PDB file of C-alpha atoms in Angstrom:
ATOM      1  CA  UNK A 742      17.962  70.829  35.619  1.00 64.00           C
ATOM      2  CA  UNK A 743      17.955  69.631  32.013  1.00 73.00           C
ATOM      3  CA  UNK A 744      19.121  72.106  29.377  1.00 82.00           C
ATOM      4  CA  UNK A 745      17.033  70.357  26.737  1.00 90.00           C
ATOM      5  CA  UNK A 746      13.308  70.220  26.111  1.00 93.00           C
ATOM      6  CA  UNK A 747      11.744  66.866  25.310  1.00 94.00           C
ATOM      7  CA  UNK A 748      10.261  66.234  21.838  1.00 95.00           C
ATOM      8  CA  UNK A 749       6.772  66.631  23.317  1.00 95.00           C
ATOM      9  CA  UNK A 750       7.740  70.016  24.756  1.00 95.00           C
ATOM     10  CA  UNK A 751       9.212  71.046  21.408  1.00 96.00           C
ATOM     11  CA  UNK A 752       5.938  70.259  19.640  1.00 97.00           C
ATOM     12  CA  UNK A 753       4.057  72.180  22.328  1.00 96.00           C
ATOM     13  CA  UNK A 754       6.338  75.183  21.754  1.00 96.00           C
ATOM     14  CA  UNK A 755       5.779  74.925  17.998  1.00 97.00           C
ATOM     15  CA  UNK A 756       2.021  74.952  18.525  1.00 97.00           C
ATOM     16  CA  UNK A 757       2.346  77.992  20.756  1.00 97.00           C
ATOM     17  CA  UNK A 758       4.422  79.846  18.168  1.00 97.00           C
ATOM     18  CA  UNK A 759       2.066  78.966  15.331  1.00 98.00           C
ATOM     19  CA  UNK A 760      -1.006  80.070  17.287  1.00 98.00           C
ATOM     20  CA  UNK A 761       0.551  83.285  18.556  1.00 98.00           C
ATOM     21  CA  UNK A 762       1.730  84.395  15.120  1.00 98.00           C
ATOM     22  CA  UNK A 763      -1.418  83.324  13.268  1.00 98.00           C
ATOM     23  CA  UNK A 764      -3.623  85.342  15.608  1.00 97.00           C
ATOM     24  CA  UNK A 765      -1.522  88.510  15.950  1.00 97.00           C
ATOM     25  CA  UNK A 766      -2.361  91.675  13.960  1.00 98.00           C
ATOM     26  CA  UNK A 767      -1.364  91.412  10.293  1.00 98.00           C
ATOM     27  CA  UNK A 768       0.811  94.533  10.436  1.00 98.00           C
ATOM     28  CA  UNK A 769       2.860  93.110  13.301  1.00 98.00           C
ATOM     29  CA  UNK A 770       3.384  89.721  11.634  1.00 98.00           C
ATOM     30  CA  UNK A 771       4.183  91.482   8.363  1.00 98.00           C
ATOM     31  CA  UNK A 772       6.818  93.676   9.989  1.00 99.00           C
ATOM     32  CA  UNK A 773       8.385  90.667  11.721  1.00 99.00           C
ATOM     33  CA  UNK A 774       8.448  88.899   8.341  1.00 99.00           C
ATOM     34  CA  UNK A 775      10.117  91.857   6.597  1.00 99.00           C
ATOM     35  CA  UNK A 776      12.862  91.705   9.225  1.00 99.00           C
ATOM     36  CA  UNK A 777      13.119  87.948   8.745  1.00 99.00           C
ATOM     37  CA  UNK A 778      13.527  88.367   4.989  1.00 99.00           C
ATOM     38  CA  UNK A 779      16.224  90.980   5.553  1.00 99.00           C
ATOM     39  CA  UNK A 780      18.154  88.681   7.897  1.00 99.00           C
ATOM     40  CA  UNK A 781      17.988  85.767   5.450  1.00 99.00           C
ATOM     41  CA  UNK A 782      19.132  88.117   2.703  1.00 98.00           C
ATOM     42  CA  UNK A 783      22.099  89.272   4.771  1.00 98.00           C
ATOM     43  CA  UNK A 784      23.126  85.697   5.525  1.00 98.00           C
ATOM     44  CA  UNK A 785      22.882  84.869   1.828  1.00 98.00           C
ATOM     45  CA  UNK A 786      24.891  87.960   0.896  1.00 98.00           C
ATOM     46  CA  UNK A 787      27.652  86.966   3.315  1.00 98.00           C
ATOM     47  CA  UNK A 788      27.751  83.439   1.901  1.00 97.00           C
ATOM     48  CA  UNK A 789      27.889  84.748  -1.677  1.00 96.00           C
ATOM     49  CA  UNK A 790      30.771  87.099  -0.895  1.00 96.00           C
ATOM     50  CA  UNK A 791      32.770  84.390   0.868  1.00 95.00           C
ATOM     51  CA  UNK A 792      32.272  81.855  -1.917  1.00 93.00           C
ATOM     52  CA  UNK A 793      32.792  84.334  -4.766  1.00 93.00           C
ATOM     53  CA  UNK A 794      35.983  85.577  -3.124  1.00 90.00           C
ATOM     54  CA  UNK A 795      37.528  82.108  -3.154  1.00 89.00           C
ATOM     55  CA  UNK A 796      38.087  81.294  -6.863  1.00 82.00           C
ATOM     56  CA  UNK A 797      41.315  79.420  -6.179  1.00 80.00           C
ATOM     57  CA  UNK A 798      39.599  77.182  -3.671  1.00 78.00           C
ATOM     58  CA  UNK A 799      36.727  76.636  -6.098  1.00 70.00           C
ATOM     59  CA  UNK A 800      39.168  75.461  -8.748  1.00 78.00           C
ATOM     60  CA  UNK A 801      41.139  73.118  -6.513  1.00 82.00           C
ATOM     61  CA  UNK A 802      38.519  71.964  -3.980  1.00 85.00           C
ATOM     62  CA  UNK A 803      34.963  72.813  -5.111  1.00 84.00           C
ATOM     63  CA  UNK A 804      33.477  70.822  -2.251  1.00 87.00           C
ATOM     64  CA  UNK A 805      35.143  73.125   0.255  1.00 91.00           C
ATOM     65  CA  UNK A 806      33.539  76.166  -1.379  1.00 90.00           C
ATOM     66  CA  UNK A 807      30.133  74.532  -0.935  1.00 92.00           C
ATOM     67  CA  UNK A 808      31.015  73.858   2.688  1.00 94.00           C
ATOM     68  CA  UNK A 809      32.189  77.461   3.146  1.00 94.00           C
ATOM     69  CA  UNK A 810      28.971  78.790   1.596  1.00 94.00           C
ATOM     70  CA  UNK A 811      26.926  76.570   3.893  1.00 96.00           C
ATOM     71  CA  UNK A 812      28.992  77.347   6.995  1.00 96.00           C
ATOM     72  CA  UNK A 813      28.346  81.108   6.961  1.00 96.00           C
ATOM     73  CA  UNK A 814      24.818  81.043   5.524  1.00 97.00           C
ATOM     74  CA  UNK A 815      23.092  80.175   8.868  1.00 97.00           C
ATOM     75  CA  UNK A 816      23.785  83.705  10.135  1.00 96.00           C
ATOM     76  CA  UNK A 817      20.357  84.773   8.891  1.00 97.00           C
ATOM     77  CA  UNK A 818      18.479  81.854  10.429  1.00 98.00           C
ATOM     78  CA  UNK A 819      20.152  82.375  13.791  1.00 98.00           C
ATOM     79  CA  UNK A 820      19.325  86.085  13.674  1.00 98.00           C
ATOM     80  CA  UNK A 821      15.666  85.315  12.894  1.00 98.00           C
ATOM     81  CA  UNK A 822      15.425  82.930  15.836  1.00 96.00           C
ATOM     82  CA  UNK A 823      17.270  84.952  18.458  1.00 97.00           C
ATOM     83  CA  UNK A 824      15.693  88.327  17.614  1.00 97.00           C
ATOM     84  CA  UNK A 825      12.100  87.114  17.285  1.00 96.00           C
ATOM     85  CA  UNK A 826      11.730  87.870  13.565  1.00 98.00           C
ATOM     86  CA  UNK A 827       9.565  85.698  11.319  1.00 98.00           C
ATOM     87  CA  UNK A 828      10.398  83.150   8.618  1.00 99.00           C
ATOM     88  CA  UNK A 829       7.873  81.544   6.288  1.00 99.00           C
ATOM     89  CA  UNK A 830       9.663  78.234   5.920  1.00 98.00           C
ATOM     90  CA  UNK A 831       9.809  77.370   9.621  1.00 98.00           C
ATOM     91  CA  UNK A 832       6.205  78.581   9.910  1.00 98.00           C
ATOM     92  CA  UNK A 833       5.203  75.740   7.593  1.00 98.00           C
ATOM     93  CA  UNK A 834       5.828  73.271  10.424  1.00 98.00           C
ATOM     94  CA  UNK A 835       4.679  75.455  13.328  1.00 98.00           C
ATOM     95  CA  UNK A 836       1.477  76.436  11.546  1.00 98.00           C
ATOM     96  CA  UNK A 837       0.681  72.825  10.674  1.00 98.00           C
ATOM     97  CA  UNK A 838       1.106  71.702  14.293  1.00 98.00           C
ATOM     98  CA  UNK A 839      -1.136  74.525  15.512  1.00 98.00           C
ATOM     99  CA  UNK A 840      -3.784  73.766  12.891  1.00 98.00           C
ATOM    100  CA  UNK A 841      -3.678  70.017  13.572  1.00 97.00           C
ATOM    101  CA  UNK A 842      -4.289  70.693  17.258  1.00 96.00           C
ATOM    102  CA  UNK A 843      -7.154  72.987  16.216  1.00 96.00           C
ATOM    103  CA  UNK A 844      -5.716  76.075  17.824  1.00 97.00           C
ATOM    104  CA  UNK A 845      -6.239  77.841  14.486  1.00 97.00           C
ATOM    105  CA  UNK A 846      -8.488  77.126  11.516  1.00 97.00           C
ATOM    106  CA  UNK A 847      -7.554  76.697   7.854  1.00 97.00           C
ATOM    107  CA  UNK A 848      -8.271  80.319   6.960  1.00 97.00           C
ATOM    108  CA  UNK A 849      -6.001  81.577   9.737  1.00 98.00           C
ATOM    109  CA  UNK A 850      -3.267  79.157   8.640  1.00 98.00           C
ATOM    110  CA  UNK A 851      -3.463  80.373   5.042  1.00 98.00           C
ATOM    111  CA  UNK A 852      -3.382  84.019   6.104  1.00 98.00           C
ATOM    112  CA  UNK A 853      -0.442  83.304   8.414  1.00 98.00           C
ATOM    113  CA  UNK A 854       1.614  81.702   5.659  1.00 99.00           C
ATOM    114  CA  UNK A 855       0.690  84.346   3.060  1.00 99.00           C
ATOM    115  CA  UNK A 856       1.560  87.354   5.230  1.00 99.00           C
ATOM    116  CA  UNK A 857       4.794  85.693   6.321  1.00 99.00           C
ATOM    117  CA  UNK A 858       5.801  84.890   2.737  1.00 99.00           C
ATOM    118  CA  UNK A 859       5.022  88.346   1.364  1.00 99.00           C
ATOM    119  CA  UNK A 860       6.838  90.042   4.247  1.00 99.00           C
ATOM    120  CA  UNK A 861       9.892  87.827   3.754  1.00 99.00           C
ATOM    121  CA  UNK A 862       9.839  88.632   0.032  1.00 99.00           C
ATOM    122  CA  UNK A 863       9.778  92.376   0.694  1.00 99.00           C
ATOM    123  CA  UNK A 864      12.620  92.129   3.203  1.00 99.00           C
ATOM    124  CA  UNK A 865      14.767  89.974   0.910  1.00 99.00           C
ATOM    125  CA  UNK A 866      14.334  92.282  -2.094  1.00 99.00           C
ATOM    126  CA  UNK A 867      15.033  95.392   0.003  1.00 99.00           C
ATOM    127  CA  UNK A 868      18.248  93.767   1.213  1.00 99.00           C
ATOM    128  CA  UNK A 869      19.296  92.858  -2.335  1.00 98.00           C
ATOM    129  CA  UNK A 870      18.759  96.427  -3.543  1.00 98.00           C
ATOM    130  CA  UNK A 871      19.976  98.383  -0.518  1.00 98.00           C
ATOM    131  CA  UNK A 872      22.801  96.265   0.880  1.00 98.00           C
ATOM    132  CA  UNK A 873      23.763  94.331  -2.255  1.00 97.00           C
ATOM    133  CA  UNK A 874      23.380  96.763  -5.143  1.00 98.00           C
ATOM    134  CA  UNK A 875      23.974 100.115  -3.457  1.00 98.00           C
ATOM    135  CA  UNK A 876      27.191  98.886  -1.834  1.00 97.00           C
ATOM    136  CA  UNK A 877      28.327  97.280  -5.141  1.00 96.00           C
ATOM    137  CA  UNK A 878      28.853  93.985  -3.332  1.00 96.00           C
ATOM    138  CA  UNK A 879      26.874  92.117  -5.984  1.00 97.00           C
ATOM    139  CA  UNK A 880      28.215  94.040  -8.991  1.00 96.00           C
ATOM    140  CA  UNK A 881      31.965  93.451  -8.639  1.00 93.00           C
ATOM    141  CA  UNK A 882      33.354  91.168 -11.344  1.00 91.00           C
ATOM    142  CA  UNK A 883      33.878  88.080  -9.195  1.00 91.00           C
ATOM    143  CA  UNK A 884      30.692  88.461  -7.141  1.00 95.00           C
ATOM    144  CA  UNK A 885      28.402  89.171 -10.083  1.00 96.00           C
ATOM    145  CA  UNK A 886      29.795  86.244 -12.072  1.00 95.00           C
ATOM    146  CA  UNK A 887      29.292  83.849  -9.159  1.00 96.00           C
ATOM    147  CA  UNK A 888      25.819  85.201  -8.357  1.00 98.00           C
ATOM    148  CA  UNK A 889      24.621  85.084 -11.971  1.00 98.00           C
ATOM    149  CA  UNK A 890      25.954  81.545 -12.417  1.00 96.00           C
ATOM    150  CA  UNK A 891      24.145  80.465  -9.233  1.00 97.00           C
ATOM    151  CA  UNK A 892      20.876  82.110 -10.266  1.00 98.00           C
ATOM    152  CA  UNK A 893      20.954  80.762 -13.823  1.00 98.00           C
ATOM    153  CA  UNK A 894      21.339  77.274 -12.420  1.00 97.00           C
ATOM    154  CA  UNK A 895      18.303  77.767 -10.194  1.00 98.00           C
ATOM    155  CA  UNK A 896      16.019  78.706 -13.112  1.00 98.00           C
ATOM    156  CA  UNK A 897      17.350  75.912 -15.342  1.00 98.00           C
ATOM    157  CA  UNK A 898      16.232  72.868 -13.352  1.00 97.00           C
ATOM    158  CA  UNK A 899      13.051  70.934 -14.186  1.00 98.00           C
ATOM    159  CA  UNK A 900      10.008  71.831 -12.072  1.00 98.00           C
ATOM    160  CA  UNK A 901       9.984  68.461 -10.292  1.00 98.00           C
ATOM    161  CA  UNK A 902      13.676  68.606  -9.386  1.00 99.00           C
ATOM    162  CA  UNK A 903      13.324  72.056  -7.842  1.00 99.00           C
ATOM    163  CA  UNK A 904      10.220  70.884  -5.982  1.00 99.00           C
ATOM    164  CA  UNK A 905      12.010  67.872  -4.468  1.00 99.00           C
ATOM    165  CA  UNK A 906      15.121  69.889  -3.605  1.00 99.00           C
ATOM    166  CA  UNK A 907      12.866  72.396  -1.845  1.00 99.00           C
ATOM    167  CA  UNK A 908      11.212  69.602   0.127  1.00 99.00           C
ATOM    168  CA  UNK A 909      14.578  68.491   1.479  1.00 99.00           C
ATOM    169  CA  UNK A 910      15.652  72.074   2.152  1.00 99.00           C
ATOM    170  CA  UNK A 911      12.693  72.797   4.375  1.00 99.00           C
ATOM    171  CA  UNK A 912      12.762  69.416   6.032  1.00 99.00           C
ATOM    172  CA  UNK A 913      16.234  70.374   7.256  1.00 98.00           C
ATOM    173  CA  UNK A 914      15.215  73.962   8.071  1.00 98.00           C
ATOM    174  CA  UNK A 915      12.362  72.698  10.239  1.00 98.00           C
ATOM    175  CA  UNK A 916      14.659  70.167  11.911  1.00 98.00           C
ATOM    176  CA  UNK A 917      16.924  73.142  12.648  1.00 98.00           C
ATOM    177  CA  UNK A 918      13.971  75.053  14.095  1.00 98.00           C
ATOM    178  CA  UNK A 919      13.029  72.091  16.297  1.00 98.00           C
ATOM    179  CA  UNK A 920      16.605  71.746  17.524  1.00 97.00           C
ATOM    180  CA  UNK A 921      16.557  75.456  18.272  1.00 96.00           C
ATOM    181  CA  UNK A 922      13.406  74.956  20.341  1.00 95.00           C
ATOM    182  CA  UNK A 923      15.068  72.066  22.162  1.00 95.00           C
ATOM    183  CA  UNK A 924      17.796  74.172  23.784  1.00 93.00           C
ATOM    184  CA  UNK A 925      17.278  76.520  26.726  1.00 92.00           C
ATOM    185  CA  UNK A 926      20.498  78.514  26.256  1.00 94.00           C
ATOM    186  CA  UNK A 927      21.680  80.764  23.428  1.00 95.00           C
ATOM    187  CA  UNK A 928      24.707  78.719  22.392  1.00 95.00           C
ATOM    188  CA  UNK A 929      22.666  75.533  22.316  1.00 95.00           C
ATOM    189  CA  UNK A 930      20.044  77.158  20.106  1.00 96.00           C
ATOM    190  CA  UNK A 931      22.702  78.480  17.735  1.00 97.00           C
ATOM    191  CA  UNK A 932      24.375  75.084  17.369  1.00 96.00           C
ATOM    192  CA  UNK A 933      21.031  73.330  16.965  1.00 97.00           C
ATOM    193  CA  UNK A 934      20.159  75.614  14.072  1.00 98.00           C
ATOM    194  CA  UNK A 935      23.591  75.760  12.478  1.00 97.00           C
ATOM    195  CA  UNK A 936      24.248  72.226  11.260  1.00 97.00           C
ATOM    196  CA  UNK A 937      20.958  71.321   9.513  1.00 98.00           C
ATOM    197  CA  UNK A 938      20.925  74.711   7.748  1.00 98.00           C
ATOM    198  CA  UNK A 939      24.553  74.295   6.716  1.00 98.00           C
ATOM    199  CA  UNK A 940      23.686  70.845   5.363  1.00 98.00           C
ATOM    200  CA  UNK A 941      20.845  71.946   3.091  1.00 97.00           C
ATOM    201  CA  UNK A 942      22.912  74.828   1.693  1.00 97.00           C
ATOM    202  CA  UNK A 943      26.037  72.743   1.087  1.00 96.00           C
ATOM    203  CA  UNK A 944      23.865  70.145  -0.650  1.00 97.00           C
ATOM    204  CA  UNK A 945      22.518  72.824  -3.010  1.00 96.00           C
ATOM    205  CA  UNK A 946      18.870  72.531  -2.036  1.00 98.00           C
ATOM    206  CA  UNK A 947      16.189  75.175  -2.720  1.00 98.00           C
ATOM    207  CA  UNK A 948      14.974  77.635  -0.078  1.00 99.00           C
ATOM    208  CA  UNK A 949      12.267  79.934  -1.430  1.00 99.00           C
ATOM    209  CA  UNK A 950      13.089  82.917   0.794  1.00 99.00           C
ATOM    210  CA  UNK A 951      16.821  82.765   0.101  1.00 99.00           C
ATOM    211  CA  UNK A 952      15.926  82.550  -3.588  1.00 99.00           C
ATOM    212  CA  UNK A 953      13.823  85.705  -3.208  1.00 99.00           C
ATOM    213  CA  UNK A 954      17.143  87.386  -2.460  1.00 99.00           C
ATOM    214  CA  UNK A 955      19.356  85.518  -4.938  1.00 99.00           C
ATOM    215  CA  UNK A 956      17.191  85.828  -8.063  1.00 99.00           C
ATOM    216  CA  UNK A 957      16.349  89.562  -7.814  1.00 98.00           C
ATOM    217  CA  UNK A 958      19.956  90.281  -6.820  1.00 98.00           C
ATOM    218  CA  UNK A 959      21.189  88.403  -9.892  1.00 98.00           C
ATOM    219  CA  UNK A 960      18.886  90.448 -12.138  1.00 98.00           C
ATOM    220  CA  UNK A 961      20.214  93.630 -10.500  1.00 98.00           C
ATOM    221  CA  UNK A 962      23.732  92.360 -11.238  1.00 98.00           C
ATOM    222  CA  UNK A 963      22.898  91.857 -14.926  1.00 96.00           C
ATOM    223  CA  UNK A 964      21.501  88.324 -15.218  1.00 97.00           C
ATOM    224  CA  UNK A 965      19.242  87.698 -18.220  1.00 97.00           C
ATOM    225  CA  UNK A 966      16.398  86.159 -16.233  1.00 98.00           C
ATOM    226  CA  UNK A 967      12.780  87.046 -16.991  1.00 97.00           C
ATOM    227  CA  UNK A 968      10.084  87.373 -14.350  1.00 97.00           C
ATOM    228  CA  UNK A 969       8.360  84.311 -15.835  1.00 97.00           C
ATOM    229  CA  UNK A 970      11.529  82.235 -15.506  1.00 98.00           C
ATOM    230  CA  UNK A 971      12.042  83.450 -11.972  1.00 98.00           C
ATOM    231  CA  UNK A 972       8.505  82.657 -10.843  1.00 98.00           C
ATOM    232  CA  UNK A 973       7.631  79.521 -12.812  1.00 98.00           C
ATOM    233  CA  UNK A 974      11.025  77.837 -13.031  1.00 98.00           C
ATOM    234  CA  UNK A 975      11.993  78.423  -9.421  1.00 99.00           C
ATOM    235  CA  UNK A 976       9.796  80.295  -6.970  1.00 99.00           C
ATOM    236  CA  UNK A 977       6.588  78.307  -7.497  1.00 99.00           C
ATOM    237  CA  UNK A 978       8.160  74.822  -7.236  1.00 99.00           C
ATOM    238  CA  UNK A 979      10.497  75.971  -4.454  1.00 99.00           C
ATOM    239  CA  UNK A 980       7.652  77.446  -2.420  1.00 99.00           C
ATOM    240  CA  UNK A 981       5.405  74.414  -2.889  1.00 99.00           C
ATOM    241  CA  UNK A 982       8.262  72.067  -2.058  1.00 99.00           C
ATOM    242  CA  UNK A 983       9.082  74.073   1.072  1.00 99.00           C
ATOM    243  CA  UNK A 984       5.450  73.814   2.200  1.00 99.00           C
ATOM    244  CA  UNK A 985       5.383  70.053   1.673  1.00 99.00           C
ATOM    245  CA  UNK A 986       8.766  69.534   3.335  1.00 98.00           C
ATOM    246  CA  UNK A 987       7.909  71.645   6.368  1.00 99.00           C
ATOM    247  CA  UNK A 988       4.210  70.996   6.855  1.00 98.00           C
ATOM    248  CA  UNK A 989       3.815  67.392   5.692  1.00 98.00           C
ATOM    249  CA  UNK A 990       7.239  65.849   6.344  1.00 98.00           C
ATOM    250  CA  UNK A 991       7.928  67.511   9.711  1.00 98.00           C
ATOM    251  CA  UNK A 992       4.918  69.372  11.136  1.00 98.00           C
ATOM    252  CA  UNK A 993       2.241  66.742  10.531  1.00 98.00           C
ATOM    253  CA  UNK A 994       4.212  63.649  11.648  1.00 98.00           C
ATOM    254  CA  UNK A 995       5.330  65.297  14.885  1.00 98.00           C
ATOM    255  CA  UNK A 996       1.827  66.619  15.525  1.00 97.00           C
ATOM    256  CA  UNK A 997       0.471  63.086  15.083  1.00 97.00           C
ATOM    257  CA  UNK A 998       3.083  61.592  17.409  1.00 97.00           C
ATOM    258  CA  UNK A 999       3.017  64.118  20.245  1.00 95.00           C
ATOM    259  CA  UNK A1000      -0.397  65.781  20.214  1.00 89.00           C
ATOM    260  CA  UNK A1001      -2.447  64.947  23.281  1.00 79.00           C
ATOM    261  CA  UNK A1002      -5.904  63.465  22.831  1.00 54.00           C
ATOM    262  CA  UNK A1003      -7.738  66.658  23.748  1.00 49.00           C
ATOM    263  CA  UNK A1004      -7.923  69.246  20.960  1.00 52.00           C
ATOM    264  CA  UNK A1005     -10.006  72.382  20.812  1.00 54.00           C
ATOM    265  CA  UNK A1006     -13.567  72.273  19.513  1.00 54.00           C
ATOM    266  CA  UNK A1007     -14.241  74.245  16.341  1.00 52.00           C
ATOM    267  CA  UNK A1008     -16.123  77.057  18.093  1.00 58.00           C
ATOM    268  CA  UNK A1009     -13.203  77.646  20.450  1.00 57.00           C
ATOM    269  CA  UNK A1010     -10.813  77.768  17.493  1.00 53.00           C
ATOM    270  CA  UNK A1011     -12.973  80.424  15.835  1.00 56.00           C
ATOM    271  CA  UNK A1012     -13.011  82.417  19.060  1.00 54.00           C
ATOM    272  CA  UNK A1013      -9.211  82.407  19.223  1.00 50.00           C
ATOM    273  CA  UNK A1014      -8.829  83.427  15.584  1.00 51.00           C
ATOM    274  CA  UNK A1015     -11.343  86.237  16.027  1.00 57.00           C
ATOM    275  CA  UNK A1016      -9.512  87.499  19.091  1.00 53.00           C
ATOM    276  CA  UNK A1017     -12.237  86.605  21.571  1.00 40.00           C
ATOM    277  CA  UNK A1018     -10.117  84.192  23.614  1.00 37.00           C
ATOM    278  CA  UNK A1019      -6.489  83.660  24.520  1.00 38.00           C
ATOM    279  CA  UNK A1020      -4.503  80.766  23.143  1.00 37.00           C
ATOM    280  CA  UNK A1021      -4.208  79.214  26.614  1.00 34.00           C
ATOM    281  CA  UNK A1022      -0.851  77.745  25.694  1.00 38.00           C
ATOM    282  CA  UNK A1023       2.261  77.834  27.874  1.00 38.00           C
ATOM    283  CA  UNK A1024       4.584  80.799  27.458  1.00 39.00           C
ATOM    284  CA  UNK A1025       7.667  79.156  25.978  1.00 40.00           C
ATOM    285  CA  UNK A1026      10.509  80.952  24.237  1.00 38.00           C
ATOM    286  CA  UNK A1027      10.423  80.699  20.486  1.00 39.00           C
TER     287      UNK A1027
END
C-alpha cells in the first residue's frame, strides 16, 4: 500500500480541512489558533537562541547561521500539524481550495482567516511575553542584540519588498503543508514540512505569524520600534503577501487543476456554513 497520497487526494484533504475549520464554532477555531501561534513562537524562540548563541559562526560563516536558524525553526510548524493546532498561513491555501469548490462562501472564508490570524497573534504575543521575557531568554546581551537587529531589519524594508518576500514565504509554507498532507506516517509528514520551511527561513523571507512573535519580542527587549512601524512597515505587507502567496500562488492553481467538475450549488454552501448540513467530505487526517 502506498505511503503517499496523490496530488488529487492532497487537494481533497485541503478542501476538507478548510471546510471543517471554516464551519466550526469560532471559540474552537480561535483556541486552536492561539495554540498555533504559541507553537510558532516557540519555534522562533528556539531559532533565535541558537543563532544568537553562535557569534563566532556568524563572523566566520554567516551562511551557516542562516542555515542553523532555518534548520530548527520548523519545530513550530511540525507541532501545529501533528497536534491539530491552527495556522493562518497554511489556511490561506486550504481556505481558497474549499471556497473554490464552493464548500464555503466568501463570508465564511473571511471569518475563517480573521479568527485564525487573531488567534495566532494572541498566541505569539503570549509566548513572547511569558516564555521569552519572563525567562530572560530575549533580554540577555547576545539574544537581545540579535533579536533587535533582526526586527529593525524587518521594519526597514520597502513595502513592496516585504510583500514579495512574504509571497515567497507562504508559497513555501503551503508547499510544506501539502507535502505534510502527502505522507501517511509521522516521519514522512515531518520531513515533508521541514525542508520548505527551512528554505524560506534561511532565505530571510517574511512570515506574518512569526513576525507577530519577533516584533513584539524585540520591543520587549528594548527595540525602538513604534506600533506604526510594526504594523505599516511589516505586518500589513507581510500579511497581504502571505495571503497572495498561499491563496493565489498555491491554493487557486491546485484547485483549478484537481477540482472535479461537480461543485456545490450556492444554497448547499449556505446550508453548510449555517450548520444545517455536513460537509460530506472524506475524513482524512490533516
